[in-house]
């Protein structure tokens, strides 16, 4: 704790964080407790657990959670820990079960977490050994979990996200591919990179075909009136389509952002060619709906386009390593080879993701050097990085 106090004291507002925040494994352990076991985390997609018994697991530091659909349709989150001798209960990333059976001694749990049967247990009451549950919420096809017994408010984020994301019908979607990456960088390096588009012109030729490098909170560059005019006109058009565009950006220092941004002329979606890559997911007469941006600190961002949605989930492994899952969703009834090709849907974001991870690894290598000193952030282009750092420091010091 002393090292943390010293680190916090050595932080200068407007600059990047001192080195120890990125490299110190003790700080990492504190983050797992103060942030990843306390905040809402993006867990996955409703369509992956649409049917009773469908589940997936989510690793969070030394924790693991099973997200599973109960028989009555209720979504549940259980800690992935058997109440007998503590074995991991679900060993796979995802599956479909009638009951949860521990692979060690065969204790059987119902989907709601109650213990149904335990062999050769004398003077024993199953009722006393339910799985430990965690908080879980679904909003417009996205699932969030919180490991804290006192989860933060989810009413306000749900109210902001639902009206804007519901038209994309993610509950009726399917995941067509998941790309998993192991990135040799601290998770904050990856979040910081996501929170600015200062690097986009330099690093992301495919992304820049469809996108402006504008629209991030705090970016009040003069001379960017072209983007502002385009966005104002698009907002009016989207309103008539019932898409309720409304920028909600980390309200009161909160953890989430949702905003619909226009794409460049000639681009209906974030594709290499501007055309749709899959059948429309949004049921509107005008397909020019831009791209809905979602951010959830500390582990999520996504872009909902008219034809596909991309979600990125960040899972810290250690101070030096991060797992990242990028998923692509299209309409459930779309047929591969006829309605879409995975490589076409994923083209822009596969290129952009690979570029980002490479940037982050090189950034992190420099952060680990003896020559690293906190650097100045641009007040316009990196305002959102500063906002992320402030949010992060509040979580770390509010405990
Ligand atoms: Fe699960 Fe023994 S540890 S049944
Ligand atoms: Fe990037």
Short mmCIF file of N, CA and C in Angstrom, two decimals, residues 36-183:
data_model
loop_
_atom_site.label_atom_id
_atom_site.label_comp_id
_atom_site.label_asym_id
_atom_site.label_seq_id
_atom_site.Cartn_x
_atom_site.Cartn_y
_atom_site.Cartn_z
N UNK A 36 -11.25 -5.06 -10.96
CA UNK A 36 -11.85 -6.20 -11.69
C UNK A 36 -12.78 -7.04 -10.81
N UNK A 37 -12.61 -6.99 -9.49
CA UNK A 37 -13.54 -7.71 -8.62
C UNK A 37 -14.58 -6.75 -8.01
N UNK A 38 -14.65 -5.53 -8.50
CA UNK A 38 -15.52 -4.51 -7.92
C UNK A 38 -16.47 -3.91 -8.94
N UNK A 39 -15.99 -3.75 -10.19
CA UNK A 39 -16.75 -3.06 -11.23
C UNK A 39 -17.56 -4.05 -12.07
N UNK A 40 -18.50 -3.51 -12.85
CA UNK A 40 -19.17 -4.31 -13.87
C UNK A 40 -18.18 -4.63 -14.97
N UNK A 41 -18.14 -5.88 -15.39
CA UNK A 41 -17.25 -6.31 -16.46
C UNK A 41 -18.08 -6.84 -17.62
N UNK A 42 -17.66 -6.56 -18.82
CA UNK A 42 -18.31 -7.17 -19.98
C UNK A 42 -17.97 -8.66 -19.97
N UNK A 43 -19.02 -9.50 -19.95
CA UNK A 43 -18.80 -10.94 -19.86
C UNK A 43 -18.95 -11.64 -21.21
N UNK A 44 -19.94 -11.23 -22.01
CA UNK A 44 -20.17 -11.90 -23.28
C UNK A 44 -21.51 -11.50 -23.87
N UNK A 45 -22.03 -12.36 -24.75
CA UNK A 45 -23.22 -12.04 -25.55
C UNK A 45 -24.40 -12.91 -25.15
N UNK A 46 -25.58 -12.30 -25.09
CA UNK A 46 -26.80 -13.04 -24.74
C UNK A 46 -27.04 -14.19 -25.72
N UNK A 47 -26.72 -13.97 -27.00
CA UNK A 47 -27.03 -15.00 -28.00
C UNK A 47 -26.18 -16.26 -27.79
N UNK A 48 -25.09 -16.15 -27.05
CA UNK A 48 -24.26 -17.33 -26.77
C UNK A 48 -24.87 -18.21 -25.68
N UNK A 49 -25.79 -17.65 -24.92
CA UNK A 49 -26.45 -18.40 -23.84
C UNK A 49 -27.96 -18.21 -23.97
N UNK A 50 -28.44 -18.38 -25.20
CA UNK A 50 -29.86 -18.15 -25.47
C UNK A 50 -30.73 -19.26 -24.89
N UNK A 51 -30.21 -20.51 -24.89
CA UNK A 51 -31.01 -21.67 -24.48
C UNK A 51 -30.64 -22.10 -23.06
N UNK A 52 -31.62 -22.65 -22.32
CA UNK A 52 -31.32 -23.17 -20.97
C UNK A 52 -30.17 -24.17 -21.02
N UNK A 53 -29.24 -24.01 -20.11
CA UNK A 53 -28.10 -24.93 -20.04
C UNK A 53 -26.88 -24.46 -20.82
N UNK A 54 -27.05 -23.49 -21.69
CA UNK A 54 -25.88 -22.96 -22.40
C UNK A 54 -25.08 -22.09 -21.44
N UNK A 55 -23.77 -22.25 -21.47
CA UNK A 55 -22.93 -21.48 -20.56
C UNK A 55 -21.62 -21.07 -21.23
N UNK A 56 -20.99 -20.07 -20.65
CA UNK A 56 -19.59 -19.80 -20.95
C UNK A 56 -18.89 -19.40 -19.67
N UNK A 57 -17.58 -19.50 -19.65
CA UNK A 57 -16.82 -19.12 -18.45
C UNK A 57 -16.02 -17.86 -18.74
N UNK A 58 -15.81 -17.11 -17.68
CA UNK A 58 -15.07 -15.85 -17.80
C UNK A 58 -13.98 -15.84 -16.74
N UNK A 59 -12.70 -15.83 -17.16
CA UNK A 59 -11.62 -15.73 -16.18
C UNK A 59 -11.40 -14.27 -15.77
N UNK A 60 -11.26 -14.04 -14.48
CA UNK A 60 -10.98 -12.68 -13.98
C UNK A 60 -9.89 -12.82 -12.92
N UNK A 61 -8.64 -12.63 -13.33
CA UNK A 61 -7.54 -12.84 -12.39
C UNK A 61 -7.57 -14.27 -11.87
N UNK A 62 -7.56 -14.45 -10.57
CA UNK A 62 -7.59 -15.80 -10.02
C UNK A 62 -9.02 -16.32 -9.92
N UNK A 63 -9.99 -15.49 -10.28
CA UNK A 63 -11.39 -15.90 -10.25
C UNK A 63 -11.82 -16.45 -11.61
N UNK A 64 -12.90 -17.21 -11.56
CA UNK A 64 -13.53 -17.67 -12.81
C UNK A 64 -15.02 -17.72 -12.54
N UNK A 65 -15.79 -17.29 -13.52
CA UNK A 65 -17.25 -17.23 -13.35
C UNK A 65 -17.91 -18.03 -14.46
N UNK A 66 -18.97 -18.76 -14.09
CA UNK A 66 -19.79 -19.46 -15.08
C UNK A 66 -21.03 -18.61 -15.33
N UNK A 67 -21.25 -18.23 -16.57
CA UNK A 67 -22.48 -17.53 -16.95
C UNK A 67 -23.37 -18.56 -17.65
N UNK A 68 -24.56 -18.78 -17.09
CA UNK A 68 -25.40 -19.88 -17.58
C UNK A 68 -26.88 -19.48 -17.59
N UNK A 69 -27.60 -19.96 -18.61
CA UNK A 69 -29.05 -19.68 -18.71
C UNK A 69 -29.80 -20.77 -17.94
N UNK A 70 -30.62 -20.33 -17.00
CA UNK A 70 -31.42 -21.26 -16.20
C UNK A 70 -32.63 -21.74 -17.00
N UNK A 71 -33.30 -22.77 -16.48
CA UNK A 71 -34.44 -23.37 -17.19
C UNK A 71 -35.55 -22.36 -17.47
N UNK A 72 -35.74 -21.42 -16.54
CA UNK A 72 -36.83 -20.44 -16.71
C UNK A 72 -36.38 -19.22 -17.51
N UNK A 73 -35.19 -19.27 -18.08
CA UNK A 73 -34.73 -18.16 -18.91
C UNK A 73 -33.88 -17.15 -18.15
N UNK A 74 -33.87 -17.27 -16.81
CA UNK A 74 -33.05 -16.34 -16.02
C UNK A 74 -31.57 -16.59 -16.31
N UNK A 75 -30.83 -15.51 -16.44
CA UNK A 75 -29.39 -15.65 -16.62
C UNK A 75 -28.72 -15.62 -15.26
N UNK A 76 -27.78 -16.53 -15.04
CA UNK A 76 -27.14 -16.62 -13.73
C UNK A 76 -25.62 -16.59 -13.87
N UNK A 77 -24.97 -16.10 -12.83
CA UNK A 77 -23.51 -16.14 -12.78
C UNK A 77 -23.11 -16.84 -11.48
N UNK A 78 -22.32 -17.89 -11.60
CA UNK A 78 -21.82 -18.61 -10.43
C UNK A 78 -20.30 -18.56 -10.43
N UNK A 79 -19.71 -18.39 -9.28
CA UNK A 79 -18.27 -18.59 -9.19
C UNK A 79 -17.99 -20.04 -9.60
N UNK A 80 -16.94 -20.22 -10.36
CA UNK A 80 -16.61 -21.53 -10.93
C UNK A 80 -15.83 -22.35 -9.90
N UNK A 81 -16.45 -22.58 -8.75
CA UNK A 81 -15.76 -23.24 -7.63
C UNK A 81 -16.73 -24.23 -6.99
N UNK A 82 -16.39 -25.50 -7.04
CA UNK A 82 -17.24 -26.53 -6.44
C UNK A 82 -17.24 -26.39 -4.92
N UNK A 83 -18.43 -26.59 -4.32
CA UNK A 83 -18.54 -26.43 -2.88
C UNK A 83 -18.04 -27.65 -2.11
N UNK A 84 -17.58 -28.68 -2.81
CA UNK A 84 -17.00 -29.84 -2.11
C UNK A 84 -15.56 -29.50 -1.69
N UNK A 85 -14.61 -29.67 -2.59
CA UNK A 85 -13.23 -29.35 -2.21
C UNK A 85 -12.66 -28.22 -3.05
N UNK A 86 -13.56 -27.54 -3.75
CA UNK A 86 -13.13 -26.29 -4.39
C UNK A 86 -12.65 -26.41 -5.83
N UNK A 87 -12.82 -27.57 -6.42
CA UNK A 87 -12.36 -27.72 -7.81
C UNK A 87 -13.09 -26.75 -8.74
N UNK A 88 -12.41 -26.39 -9.81
CA UNK A 88 -13.11 -25.70 -10.90
C UNK A 88 -14.19 -26.64 -11.41
N UNK A 89 -15.36 -26.09 -11.63
CA UNK A 89 -16.51 -26.91 -11.99
C UNK A 89 -16.61 -27.05 -13.51
N UNK A 90 -16.51 -25.94 -14.20
CA UNK A 90 -16.55 -25.94 -15.67
C UNK A 90 -15.13 -25.73 -16.16
N UNK A 91 -14.65 -26.68 -16.96
CA UNK A 91 -13.25 -26.63 -17.40
C UNK A 91 -13.10 -26.03 -18.79
N UNK A 92 -14.22 -25.83 -19.47
CA UNK A 92 -14.14 -25.37 -20.86
C UNK A 92 -14.63 -23.93 -20.99
N UNK A 93 -14.30 -23.31 -22.10
CA UNK A 93 -14.71 -21.92 -22.36
C UNK A 93 -16.22 -21.80 -22.47
N UNK A 94 -16.85 -22.80 -23.07
CA UNK A 94 -18.30 -22.75 -23.26
C UNK A 94 -18.84 -24.15 -23.45
N UNK A 95 -20.17 -24.29 -23.26
CA UNK A 95 -20.77 -25.61 -23.42
C UNK A 95 -22.26 -25.54 -23.23
N UNK A 96 -22.88 -26.72 -23.17
CA UNK A 96 -24.33 -26.83 -23.07
C UNK A 96 -24.62 -28.04 -22.21
N UNK A 97 -25.23 -27.83 -21.04
CA UNK A 97 -25.39 -28.91 -20.06
C UNK A 97 -26.82 -28.95 -19.52
N UNK A 98 -27.18 -30.13 -18.98
CA UNK A 98 -28.48 -30.24 -18.28
C UNK A 98 -28.31 -29.82 -16.82
N UNK A 99 -27.19 -30.24 -16.24
CA UNK A 99 -26.82 -29.86 -14.88
C UNK A 99 -25.32 -29.58 -14.88
N UNK A 100 -24.84 -28.92 -13.85
CA UNK A 100 -23.40 -28.70 -13.73
C UNK A 100 -22.82 -29.81 -12.86
N UNK A 101 -22.02 -30.67 -13.47
CA UNK A 101 -21.46 -31.82 -12.74
C UNK A 101 -19.97 -31.57 -12.54
N UNK A 102 -19.55 -31.61 -11.28
CA UNK A 102 -18.13 -31.38 -11.01
C UNK A 102 -17.32 -32.57 -11.54
N UNK A 103 -16.29 -32.31 -12.33
CA UNK A 103 -15.51 -33.40 -12.92
C UNK A 103 -14.64 -34.13 -11.89
N UNK A 104 -14.58 -33.65 -10.64
CA UNK A 104 -13.70 -34.30 -9.66
C UNK A 104 -14.40 -35.48 -8.98
N UNK A 105 -15.45 -35.21 -8.16
CA UNK A 105 -16.13 -36.31 -7.48
C UNK A 105 -17.60 -36.41 -7.86
N UNK A 106 -17.97 -35.63 -8.85
CA UNK A 106 -19.30 -35.80 -9.43
C UNK A 106 -20.46 -35.14 -8.71
N UNK A 107 -20.22 -34.19 -7.86
CA UNK A 107 -21.34 -33.44 -7.28
C UNK A 107 -22.13 -32.78 -8.42
N UNK A 108 -23.45 -32.78 -8.25
CA UNK A 108 -24.32 -32.30 -9.32
C UNK A 108 -25.06 -31.04 -8.86
N UNK A 109 -24.94 -29.98 -9.63
CA UNK A 109 -25.62 -28.71 -9.31
C UNK A 109 -26.68 -28.42 -10.37
N UNK A 110 -27.81 -27.88 -9.91
CA UNK A 110 -28.81 -27.38 -10.85
C UNK A 110 -28.30 -26.07 -11.46
N UNK A 111 -28.97 -25.66 -12.52
CA UNK A 111 -28.49 -24.47 -13.24
C UNK A 111 -28.57 -23.22 -12.37
N UNK A 112 -29.50 -23.24 -11.38
CA UNK A 112 -29.59 -22.07 -10.49
C UNK A 112 -28.54 -22.11 -9.37
N UNK A 113 -27.69 -23.13 -9.39
CA UNK A 113 -26.59 -23.19 -8.43
C UNK A 113 -26.85 -24.05 -7.21
N UNK A 114 -28.09 -24.52 -7.03
CA UNK A 114 -28.35 -25.36 -5.86
C UNK A 114 -27.74 -26.74 -6.09
N UNK A 115 -27.24 -27.31 -5.00
CA UNK A 115 -26.65 -28.65 -5.09
C UNK A 115 -27.79 -29.66 -5.13
N UNK A 116 -27.78 -30.51 -6.15
CA UNK A 116 -28.86 -31.48 -6.35
C UNK A 116 -28.48 -32.84 -5.77
N UNK A 117 -27.26 -33.25 -5.93
CA UNK A 117 -26.86 -34.58 -5.47
C UNK A 117 -25.37 -34.61 -5.17
N UNK A 118 -25.02 -35.35 -4.11
CA UNK A 118 -23.62 -35.55 -3.75
C UNK A 118 -23.48 -37.00 -3.25
N UNK A 119 -22.69 -37.78 -3.91
CA UNK A 119 -22.59 -39.21 -3.60
C UNK A 119 -21.86 -39.44 -2.28
N UNK A 120 -22.30 -40.44 -1.55
CA UNK A 120 -21.60 -40.93 -0.36
C UNK A 120 -21.31 -39.84 0.67
N UNK A 121 -22.25 -38.93 0.82
CA UNK A 121 -22.07 -37.88 1.83
C UNK A 121 -23.08 -38.16 2.96
N UNK A 122 -22.55 -38.57 4.09
CA UNK A 122 -23.41 -38.97 5.21
C UNK A 122 -23.76 -37.73 6.05
N UNK A 123 -24.94 -37.76 6.67
CA UNK A 123 -25.41 -36.65 7.51
C UNK A 123 -25.19 -35.31 6.79
N UNK A 124 -25.75 -35.21 5.66
CA UNK A 124 -25.40 -34.10 4.76
C UNK A 124 -26.67 -33.50 4.15
N UNK A 125 -26.74 -32.18 4.11
CA UNK A 125 -27.89 -31.51 3.51
C UNK A 125 -27.43 -30.71 2.30
N UNK A 126 -27.92 -31.09 1.15
CA UNK A 126 -27.50 -30.41 -0.09
C UNK A 126 -27.78 -28.90 -0.02
N UNK A 127 -28.87 -28.54 0.63
CA UNK A 127 -29.28 -27.13 0.68
C UNK A 127 -28.18 -26.21 1.23
N UNK A 128 -27.31 -26.79 2.01
CA UNK A 128 -26.30 -25.95 2.67
C UNK A 128 -25.10 -25.66 1.76
N UNK A 129 -25.09 -26.25 0.55
CA UNK A 129 -23.91 -26.10 -0.30
C UNK A 129 -24.24 -25.61 -1.72
N UNK A 130 -24.93 -24.48 -1.83
CA UNK A 130 -25.14 -23.95 -3.19
C UNK A 130 -23.86 -23.29 -3.70
N UNK A 131 -23.79 -23.15 -5.00
CA UNK A 131 -22.67 -22.39 -5.58
C UNK A 131 -22.76 -20.93 -5.13
N UNK A 132 -21.61 -20.28 -5.07
CA UNK A 132 -21.59 -18.85 -4.73
C UNK A 132 -21.94 -18.08 -6.00
N UNK A 133 -22.90 -17.20 -5.91
CA UNK A 133 -23.34 -16.50 -7.12
C UNK A 133 -22.74 -15.10 -7.20
N UNK A 134 -22.78 -14.53 -8.39
CA UNK A 134 -22.30 -13.16 -8.63
C UNK A 134 -23.41 -12.38 -9.32
N UNK A 135 -23.29 -11.07 -9.28
CA UNK A 135 -24.31 -10.21 -9.91
C UNK A 135 -24.16 -10.28 -11.43
N UNK A 136 -25.29 -10.27 -12.11
CA UNK A 136 -25.27 -10.35 -13.57
C UNK A 136 -26.41 -9.51 -14.14
N UNK A 137 -26.15 -8.84 -15.26
CA UNK A 137 -27.17 -8.03 -15.93
C UNK A 137 -27.03 -8.24 -17.44
N UNK A 138 -28.17 -8.15 -18.11
CA UNK A 138 -28.18 -8.19 -19.57
C UNK A 138 -28.75 -6.88 -20.07
N UNK A 139 -28.12 -6.31 -21.07
CA UNK A 139 -28.71 -5.12 -21.69
C UNK A 139 -28.52 -5.21 -23.20
N UNK A 140 -29.63 -5.27 -23.92
CA UNK A 140 -29.65 -5.24 -25.39
C UNK A 140 -28.70 -6.27 -26.01
N UNK A 141 -28.58 -7.44 -25.38
CA UNK A 141 -27.77 -8.51 -25.96
C UNK A 141 -26.35 -8.59 -25.44
N UNK A 142 -25.99 -7.70 -24.52
CA UNK A 142 -24.67 -7.75 -23.89
C UNK A 142 -24.84 -8.17 -22.44
N UNK A 143 -23.87 -8.94 -21.93
CA UNK A 143 -23.94 -9.43 -20.56
C UNK A 143 -22.78 -8.84 -19.74
N UNK A 144 -23.14 -8.36 -18.56
CA UNK A 144 -22.14 -7.81 -17.65
C UNK A 144 -22.24 -8.55 -16.32
N UNK A 145 -21.10 -8.81 -15.70
CA UNK A 145 -21.09 -9.43 -14.37
C UNK A 145 -20.29 -8.55 -13.41
N UNK A 146 -20.60 -8.71 -12.14
CA UNK A 146 -19.84 -8.01 -11.10
C UNK A 146 -19.63 -8.98 -9.95
N UNK A 147 -18.39 -9.14 -9.55
CA UNK A 147 -18.07 -10.12 -8.50
C UNK A 147 -18.29 -9.57 -7.10
N UNK A 148 -18.51 -8.27 -6.99
CA UNK A 148 -18.69 -7.68 -5.67
C UNK A 148 -20.08 -8.00 -5.13
N UNK A 149 -20.19 -8.28 -3.83
CA UNK A 149 -21.52 -8.46 -3.24
C UNK A 149 -22.32 -7.16 -3.25
N UNK A 150 -21.64 -6.02 -3.39
CA UNK A 150 -22.34 -4.73 -3.52
C UNK A 150 -22.01 -4.11 -4.88
N UNK A 151 -22.64 -4.60 -5.93
CA UNK A 151 -22.30 -4.08 -7.27
C UNK A 151 -22.71 -2.63 -7.44
N UNK A 152 -21.96 -1.87 -8.22
CA UNK A 152 -22.35 -0.50 -8.51
C UNK A 152 -23.68 -0.47 -9.27
N UNK A 153 -24.28 0.71 -9.33
CA UNK A 153 -25.56 0.89 -10.02
C UNK A 153 -25.47 0.42 -11.47
N UNK A 154 -26.50 -0.28 -11.93
CA UNK A 154 -26.55 -0.65 -13.34
C UNK A 154 -27.78 -0.04 -14.02
N UNK A 155 -28.60 0.65 -13.25
CA UNK A 155 -29.83 1.23 -13.82
C UNK A 155 -29.49 2.33 -14.82
N UNK A 156 -28.58 3.20 -14.42
CA UNK A 156 -28.22 4.33 -15.28
C UNK A 156 -27.53 3.84 -16.57
N UNK A 157 -26.52 2.97 -16.47
CA UNK A 157 -25.92 2.48 -17.71
C UNK A 157 -26.91 1.75 -18.61
N UNK A 158 -27.78 0.93 -18.02
CA UNK A 158 -28.75 0.19 -18.83
C UNK A 158 -29.69 1.15 -19.55
N UNK A 159 -30.10 2.21 -18.83
CA UNK A 159 -31.02 3.19 -19.42
C UNK A 159 -30.35 3.95 -20.57
N UNK A 160 -29.04 4.11 -20.49
CA UNK A 160 -28.33 4.82 -21.56
C UNK A 160 -28.07 3.90 -22.75
N UNK A 161 -27.72 2.65 -22.45
CA UNK A 161 -27.30 1.74 -23.51
C UNK A 161 -28.50 1.18 -24.28
N UNK A 162 -29.55 0.77 -23.56
CA UNK A 162 -30.64 0.02 -24.19
C UNK A 162 -31.26 0.72 -25.40
N UNK A 163 -31.72 1.98 -25.27
CA UNK A 163 -32.42 2.57 -26.41
C UNK A 163 -31.54 2.70 -27.66
N UNK A 164 -30.24 2.85 -27.47
CA UNK A 164 -29.37 3.04 -28.63
C UNK A 164 -28.92 1.72 -29.24
N UNK A 165 -28.75 0.70 -28.39
CA UNK A 165 -28.23 -0.57 -28.90
C UNK A 165 -29.33 -1.52 -29.34
N UNK A 166 -30.52 -1.42 -28.72
CA UNK A 166 -31.61 -2.36 -29.05
C UNK A 166 -31.91 -2.45 -30.55
N UNK A 167 -31.91 -1.31 -31.30
CA UNK A 167 -32.18 -1.44 -32.74
C UNK A 167 -31.21 -2.36 -33.48
N UNK A 168 -30.04 -2.65 -32.91
CA UNK A 168 -29.08 -3.54 -33.58
C UNK A 168 -29.39 -5.02 -33.34
N UNK A 169 -30.41 -5.30 -32.50
CA UNK A 169 -30.96 -6.64 -32.33
C UNK A 169 -29.90 -7.71 -32.05
N UNK A 170 -29.00 -7.40 -31.11
CA UNK A 170 -27.94 -8.36 -30.80
C UNK A 170 -28.48 -9.64 -30.16
N UNK A 171 -29.67 -9.54 -29.55
CA UNK A 171 -30.23 -10.77 -28.95
C UNK A 171 -30.57 -11.78 -30.04
N UNK A 172 -30.85 -11.28 -31.24
CA UNK A 172 -31.16 -12.19 -32.35
C UNK A 172 -29.95 -12.37 -33.28
N UNK A 173 -28.78 -12.16 -32.76
CA UNK A 173 -27.58 -12.27 -33.59
C UNK A 173 -26.87 -13.59 -33.32
N UNK A 174 -25.76 -13.80 -34.02
CA UNK A 174 -24.91 -14.95 -33.71
C UNK A 174 -23.46 -14.50 -33.85
N UNK A 175 -22.61 -15.14 -33.06
CA UNK A 175 -21.18 -14.86 -33.16
C UNK A 175 -20.62 -15.72 -34.27
N UNK A 176 -20.03 -15.10 -35.29
CA UNK A 176 -19.54 -15.89 -36.43
C UNK A 176 -18.06 -16.22 -36.28
N UNK A 177 -17.34 -15.46 -35.49
CA UNK A 177 -15.93 -15.79 -35.25
C UNK A 177 -15.46 -15.04 -34.01
N UNK A 178 -14.56 -15.72 -33.29
CA UNK A 178 -13.92 -15.10 -32.12
C UNK A 178 -12.43 -15.19 -32.34
N UNK A 179 -11.76 -14.08 -32.28
CA UNK A 179 -10.30 -14.07 -32.40
C UNK A 179 -9.71 -13.82 -31.02
N UNK A 180 -8.83 -14.71 -30.60
CA UNK A 180 -8.20 -14.55 -29.28
C UNK A 180 -6.74 -14.15 -29.46
N UNK A 181 -6.33 -13.14 -28.72
CA UNK A 181 -4.96 -12.64 -28.80
C UNK A 181 -4.32 -12.67 -27.42
N UNK A 182 -3.03 -12.96 -27.37
CA UNK A 182 -2.24 -12.75 -26.14
C UNK A 182 -1.30 -11.58 -26.43
N UNK A 183 -1.47 -10.52 -25.69
CA UNK A 183 -0.72 -9.30 -25.97
C UNK A 183 0.26 -9.05 -24.82
#
